[in-house]
XYZ file of N, CA and C in Angstrom:
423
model
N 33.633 248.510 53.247
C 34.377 248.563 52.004
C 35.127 249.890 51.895
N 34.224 251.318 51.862
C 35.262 252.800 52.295
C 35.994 252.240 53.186
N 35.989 251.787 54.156
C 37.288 251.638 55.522
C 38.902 250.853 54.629
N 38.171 249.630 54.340
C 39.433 248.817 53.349
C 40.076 250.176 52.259
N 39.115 250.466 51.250
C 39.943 251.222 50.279
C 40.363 252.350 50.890
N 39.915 252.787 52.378
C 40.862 253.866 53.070
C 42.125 253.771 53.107
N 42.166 251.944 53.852
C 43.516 252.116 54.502
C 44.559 251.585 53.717
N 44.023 251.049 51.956
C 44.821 250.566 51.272
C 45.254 252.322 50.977
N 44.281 252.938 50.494
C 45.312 254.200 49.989
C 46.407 254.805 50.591
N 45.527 255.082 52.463
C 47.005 255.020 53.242
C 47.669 254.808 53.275
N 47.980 253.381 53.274
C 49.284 252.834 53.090
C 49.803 252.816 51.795
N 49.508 253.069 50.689
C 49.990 253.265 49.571
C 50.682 254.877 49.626
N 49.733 255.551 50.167
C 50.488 257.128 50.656
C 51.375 256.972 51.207
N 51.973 256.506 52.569
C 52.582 255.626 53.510
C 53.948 255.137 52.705
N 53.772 254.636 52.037
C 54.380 253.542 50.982
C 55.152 254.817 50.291
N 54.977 255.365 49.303
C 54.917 256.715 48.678
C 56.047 258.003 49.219
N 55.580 257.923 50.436
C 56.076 258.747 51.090
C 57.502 258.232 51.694
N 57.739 257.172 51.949
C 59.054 257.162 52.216
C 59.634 256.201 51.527
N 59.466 255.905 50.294
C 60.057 255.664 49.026
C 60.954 257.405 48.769
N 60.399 258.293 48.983
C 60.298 259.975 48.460
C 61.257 259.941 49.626
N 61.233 259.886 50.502
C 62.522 259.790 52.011
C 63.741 259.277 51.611
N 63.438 257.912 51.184
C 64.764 257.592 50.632
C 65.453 257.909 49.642
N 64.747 258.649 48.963
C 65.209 258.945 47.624
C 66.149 259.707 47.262
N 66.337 260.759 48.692
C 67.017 261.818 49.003
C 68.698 261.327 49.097
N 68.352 259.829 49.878
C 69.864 258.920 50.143
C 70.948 259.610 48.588
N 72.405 259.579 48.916
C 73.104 259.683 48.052
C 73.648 258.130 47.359
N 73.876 257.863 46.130
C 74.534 256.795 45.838
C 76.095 257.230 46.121
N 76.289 255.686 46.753
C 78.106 256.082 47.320
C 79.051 256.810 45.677
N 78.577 256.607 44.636
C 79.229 257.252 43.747
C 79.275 258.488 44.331
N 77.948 259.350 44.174
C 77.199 260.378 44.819
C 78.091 261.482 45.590
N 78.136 260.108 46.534
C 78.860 260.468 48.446
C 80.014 260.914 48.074
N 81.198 260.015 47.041
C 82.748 260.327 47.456
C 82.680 261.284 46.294
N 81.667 261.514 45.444
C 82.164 263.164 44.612
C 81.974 263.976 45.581
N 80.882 264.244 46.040
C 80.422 265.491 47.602
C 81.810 265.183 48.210
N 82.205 263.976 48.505
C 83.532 264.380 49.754
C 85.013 264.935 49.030
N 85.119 264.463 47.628
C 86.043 265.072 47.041
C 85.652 266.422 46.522
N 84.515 266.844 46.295
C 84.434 268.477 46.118
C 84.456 268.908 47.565
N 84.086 268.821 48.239
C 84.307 268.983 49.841
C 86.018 269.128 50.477
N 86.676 268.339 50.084
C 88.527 268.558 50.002
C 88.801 269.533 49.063
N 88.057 269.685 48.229
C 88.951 270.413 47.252
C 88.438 272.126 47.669
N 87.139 272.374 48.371
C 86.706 273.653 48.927
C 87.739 273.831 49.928
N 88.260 272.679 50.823
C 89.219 272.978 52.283
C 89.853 273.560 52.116
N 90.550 272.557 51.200
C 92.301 273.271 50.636
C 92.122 274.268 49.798
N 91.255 274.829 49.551
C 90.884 276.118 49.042
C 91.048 277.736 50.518
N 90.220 276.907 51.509
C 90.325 277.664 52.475
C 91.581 277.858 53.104
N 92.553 276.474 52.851
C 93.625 276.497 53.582
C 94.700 277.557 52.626
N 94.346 277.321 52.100
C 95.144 278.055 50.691
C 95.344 279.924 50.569
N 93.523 279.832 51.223
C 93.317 281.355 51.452
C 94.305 281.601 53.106
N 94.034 281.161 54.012
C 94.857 280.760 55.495
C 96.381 281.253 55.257
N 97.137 280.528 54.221
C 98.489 280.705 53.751
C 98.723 282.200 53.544
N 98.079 282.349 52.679
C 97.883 283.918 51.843
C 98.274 285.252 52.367
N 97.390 285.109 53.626
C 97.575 286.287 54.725
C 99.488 286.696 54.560
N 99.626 287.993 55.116
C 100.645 287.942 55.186
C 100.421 289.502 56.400
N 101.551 289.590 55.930
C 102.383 291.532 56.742
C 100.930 292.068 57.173
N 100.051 292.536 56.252
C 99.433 293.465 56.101
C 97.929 293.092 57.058
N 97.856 291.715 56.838
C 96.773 290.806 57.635
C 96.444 291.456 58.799
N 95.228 291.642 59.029
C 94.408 292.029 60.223
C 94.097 290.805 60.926
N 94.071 291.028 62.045
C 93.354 289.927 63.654
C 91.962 289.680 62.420
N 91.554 290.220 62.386
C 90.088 290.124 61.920
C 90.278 289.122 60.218
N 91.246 289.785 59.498
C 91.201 288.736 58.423
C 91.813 287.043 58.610
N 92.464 287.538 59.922
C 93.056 285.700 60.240
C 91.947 285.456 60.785
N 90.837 285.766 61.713
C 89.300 284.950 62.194
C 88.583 284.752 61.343
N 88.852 285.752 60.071
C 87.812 285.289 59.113
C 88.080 284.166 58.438
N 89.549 284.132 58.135
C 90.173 282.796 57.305
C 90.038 281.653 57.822
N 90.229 281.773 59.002
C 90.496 280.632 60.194
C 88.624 279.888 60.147
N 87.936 280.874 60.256
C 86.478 280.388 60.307
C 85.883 280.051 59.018
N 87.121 280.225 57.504
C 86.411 279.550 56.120
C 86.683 278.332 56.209
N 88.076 278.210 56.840
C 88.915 276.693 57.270
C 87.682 275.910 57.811
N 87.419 276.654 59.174
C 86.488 275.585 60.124
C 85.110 275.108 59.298
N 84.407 276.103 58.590
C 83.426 275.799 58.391
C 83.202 274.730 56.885
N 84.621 274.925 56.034
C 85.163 273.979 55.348
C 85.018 272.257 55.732
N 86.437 272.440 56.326
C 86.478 271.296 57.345
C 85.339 270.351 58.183
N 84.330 271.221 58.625
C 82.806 270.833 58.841
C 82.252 269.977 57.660
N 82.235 270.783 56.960
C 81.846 270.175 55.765
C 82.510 268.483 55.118
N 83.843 268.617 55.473
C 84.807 267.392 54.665
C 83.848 266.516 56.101
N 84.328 266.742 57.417
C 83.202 265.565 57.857
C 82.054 265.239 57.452
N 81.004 265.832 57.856
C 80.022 265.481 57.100
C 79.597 264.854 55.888
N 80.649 265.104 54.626
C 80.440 264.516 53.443
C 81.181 263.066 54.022
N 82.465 262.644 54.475
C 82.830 261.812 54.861
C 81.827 260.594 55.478
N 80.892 261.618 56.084
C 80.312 260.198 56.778
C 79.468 259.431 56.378
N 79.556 259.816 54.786
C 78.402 259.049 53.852
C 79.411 258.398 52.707
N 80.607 257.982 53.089
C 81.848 256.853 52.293
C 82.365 256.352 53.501
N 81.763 254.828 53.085
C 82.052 254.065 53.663
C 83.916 253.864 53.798
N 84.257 254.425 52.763
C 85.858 253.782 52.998
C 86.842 255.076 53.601
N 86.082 256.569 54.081
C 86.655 257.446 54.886
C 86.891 256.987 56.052
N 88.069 257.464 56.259
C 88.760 257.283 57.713
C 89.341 258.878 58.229
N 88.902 259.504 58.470
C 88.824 260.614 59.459
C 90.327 261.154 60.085
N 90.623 259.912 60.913
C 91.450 259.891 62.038
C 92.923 260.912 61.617
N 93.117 260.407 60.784
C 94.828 260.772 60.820
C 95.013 262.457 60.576
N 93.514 262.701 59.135
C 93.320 263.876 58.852
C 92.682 264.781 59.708
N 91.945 264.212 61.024
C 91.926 265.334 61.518
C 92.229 265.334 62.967
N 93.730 264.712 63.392
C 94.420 264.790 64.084
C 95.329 266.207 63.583
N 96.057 266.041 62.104
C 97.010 267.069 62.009
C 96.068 268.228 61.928
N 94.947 268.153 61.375
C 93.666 269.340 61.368
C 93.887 270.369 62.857
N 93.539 269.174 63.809
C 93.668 270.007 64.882
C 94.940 270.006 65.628
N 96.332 269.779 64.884
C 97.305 270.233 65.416
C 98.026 271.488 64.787
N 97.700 271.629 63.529
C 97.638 272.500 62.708
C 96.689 273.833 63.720
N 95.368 273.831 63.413
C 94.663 274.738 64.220
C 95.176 275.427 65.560
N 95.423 274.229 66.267
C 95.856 274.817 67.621
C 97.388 275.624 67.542
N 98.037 275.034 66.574
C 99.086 275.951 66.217
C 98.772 277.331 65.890
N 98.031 277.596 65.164
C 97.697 279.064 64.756
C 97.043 279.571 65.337
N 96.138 278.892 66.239
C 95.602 279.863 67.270
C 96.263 280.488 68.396
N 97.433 279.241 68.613
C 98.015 279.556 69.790
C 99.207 280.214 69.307
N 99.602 280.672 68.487
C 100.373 281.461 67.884
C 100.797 282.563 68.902
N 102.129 283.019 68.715
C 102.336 283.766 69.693
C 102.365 285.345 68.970
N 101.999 286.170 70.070
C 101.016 287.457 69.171
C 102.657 288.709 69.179
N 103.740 288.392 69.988
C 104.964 288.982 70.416
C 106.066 288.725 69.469
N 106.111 288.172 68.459
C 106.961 287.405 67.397
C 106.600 288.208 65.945
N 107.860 288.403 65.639
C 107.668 288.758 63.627
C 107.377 287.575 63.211
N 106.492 288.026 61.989
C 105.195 287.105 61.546
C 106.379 285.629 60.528
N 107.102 286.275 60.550
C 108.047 284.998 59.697
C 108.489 284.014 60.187
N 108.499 284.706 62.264
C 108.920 283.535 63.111
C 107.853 282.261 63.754
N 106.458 283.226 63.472
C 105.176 282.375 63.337
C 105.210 281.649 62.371
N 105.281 282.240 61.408
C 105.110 281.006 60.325
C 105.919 280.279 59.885
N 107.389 280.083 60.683
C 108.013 279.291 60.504
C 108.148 278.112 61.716
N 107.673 278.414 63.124
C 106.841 277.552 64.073
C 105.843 276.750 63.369
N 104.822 277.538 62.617
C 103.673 276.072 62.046
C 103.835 275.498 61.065
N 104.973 276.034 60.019
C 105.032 275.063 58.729
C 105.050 273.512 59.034
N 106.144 273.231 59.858
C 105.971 271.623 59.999
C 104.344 271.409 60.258
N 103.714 272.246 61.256
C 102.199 271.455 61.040
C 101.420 271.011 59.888
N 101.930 272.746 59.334
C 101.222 272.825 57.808
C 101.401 272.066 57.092
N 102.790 271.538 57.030
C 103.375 270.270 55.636
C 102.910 269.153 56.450
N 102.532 268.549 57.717
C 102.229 267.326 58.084
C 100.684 267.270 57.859
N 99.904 268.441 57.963
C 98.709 268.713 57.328
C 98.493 268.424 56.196
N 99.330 268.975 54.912
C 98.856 268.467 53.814
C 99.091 267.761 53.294
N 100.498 266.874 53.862
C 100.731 265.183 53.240
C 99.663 264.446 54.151
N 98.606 265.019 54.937
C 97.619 263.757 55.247
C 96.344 264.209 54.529
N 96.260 265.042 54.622
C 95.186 265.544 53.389
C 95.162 264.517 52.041
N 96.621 265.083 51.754
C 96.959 264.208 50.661
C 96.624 262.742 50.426
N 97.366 262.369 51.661
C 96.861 260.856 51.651
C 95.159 260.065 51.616
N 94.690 261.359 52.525
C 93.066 261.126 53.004
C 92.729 260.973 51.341
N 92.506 262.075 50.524
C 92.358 262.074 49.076
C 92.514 261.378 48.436
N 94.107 260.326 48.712
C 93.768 259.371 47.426
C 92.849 258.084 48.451
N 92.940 258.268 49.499
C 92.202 256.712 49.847
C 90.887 256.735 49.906
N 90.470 258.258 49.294
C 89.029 257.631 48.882
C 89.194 257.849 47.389
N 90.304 257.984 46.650
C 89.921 258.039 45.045
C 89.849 259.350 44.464
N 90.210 260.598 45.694
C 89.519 261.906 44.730
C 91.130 262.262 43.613
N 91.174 262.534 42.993
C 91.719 263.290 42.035
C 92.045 264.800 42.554
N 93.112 265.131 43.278
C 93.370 266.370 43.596
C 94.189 267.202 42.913
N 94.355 268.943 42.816
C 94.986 269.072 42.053
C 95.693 270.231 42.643
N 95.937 269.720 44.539
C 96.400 269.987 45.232
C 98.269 269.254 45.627
């Protein structure tokens, strides 16, 4: 009889315990606020990215460049818990954008750089844009 009411409690612990596991799950409401506060931190970073100018240090473009990345980390991740994110388009220009500024040429006045990546930049943020409304966020980007 102890053995039975052992293994009922067990499994009621059992039971218990990953009820408490799941619980953690986000409701997709949940999910696409995290992924729309998640866009709205990016373009925050991207925003800071822009900013730089004349005076900008090597060191303040790695730092910017790495609020971007670790941003951007983030918009995946929240993404992969809405079902109706699609990734693709946004982070194609993501990383054509990126590779633009990294590969930036270091021999050029900074106006002739940043007039090489604007087209990335504006093809960047009309997909941003787009990514945003097709999951519903409200940007005020």
């Amino acid at each position: 009889m102890k053995r039975a009411v052992a293994l009922v409690a067990l499994a009621l612990v059992a039971a218990l315990a990953l009820a408490a596991c799941g619980s953690n799950k986000q409701s997709p409401a949940e999910a696409k606020q995290a992924l729309c506060t998640s866009l709205d931190e990016f373009a925050a970073s991207v925003v800071g990215l822009q900013g730089l100018g004349l005076s900008s240090s090597k060191d303040d473009v790695t730092a910017a460049l790495d609020k971007v990345d670790n941003a951007w980390n983030h918009v995946v991740d929240s993404a992969k818990d809405v079902k109706t994110a699609n990734t693709d388009h946004i982070r194609s220009t993501y990383d054509d954008l990126k590779s633009a500024v990294q590969d930036r040429p270091t021999d050029k006045p900074l106006t002739e750089v940043i007039a090489g990546i604007q087209p990335k930049l504006t093809a960047f943020a009309e997909a941003w844009k787009q990514f945003a409304s097709s999951v519903d966020c409200k940007t005020s980007s």
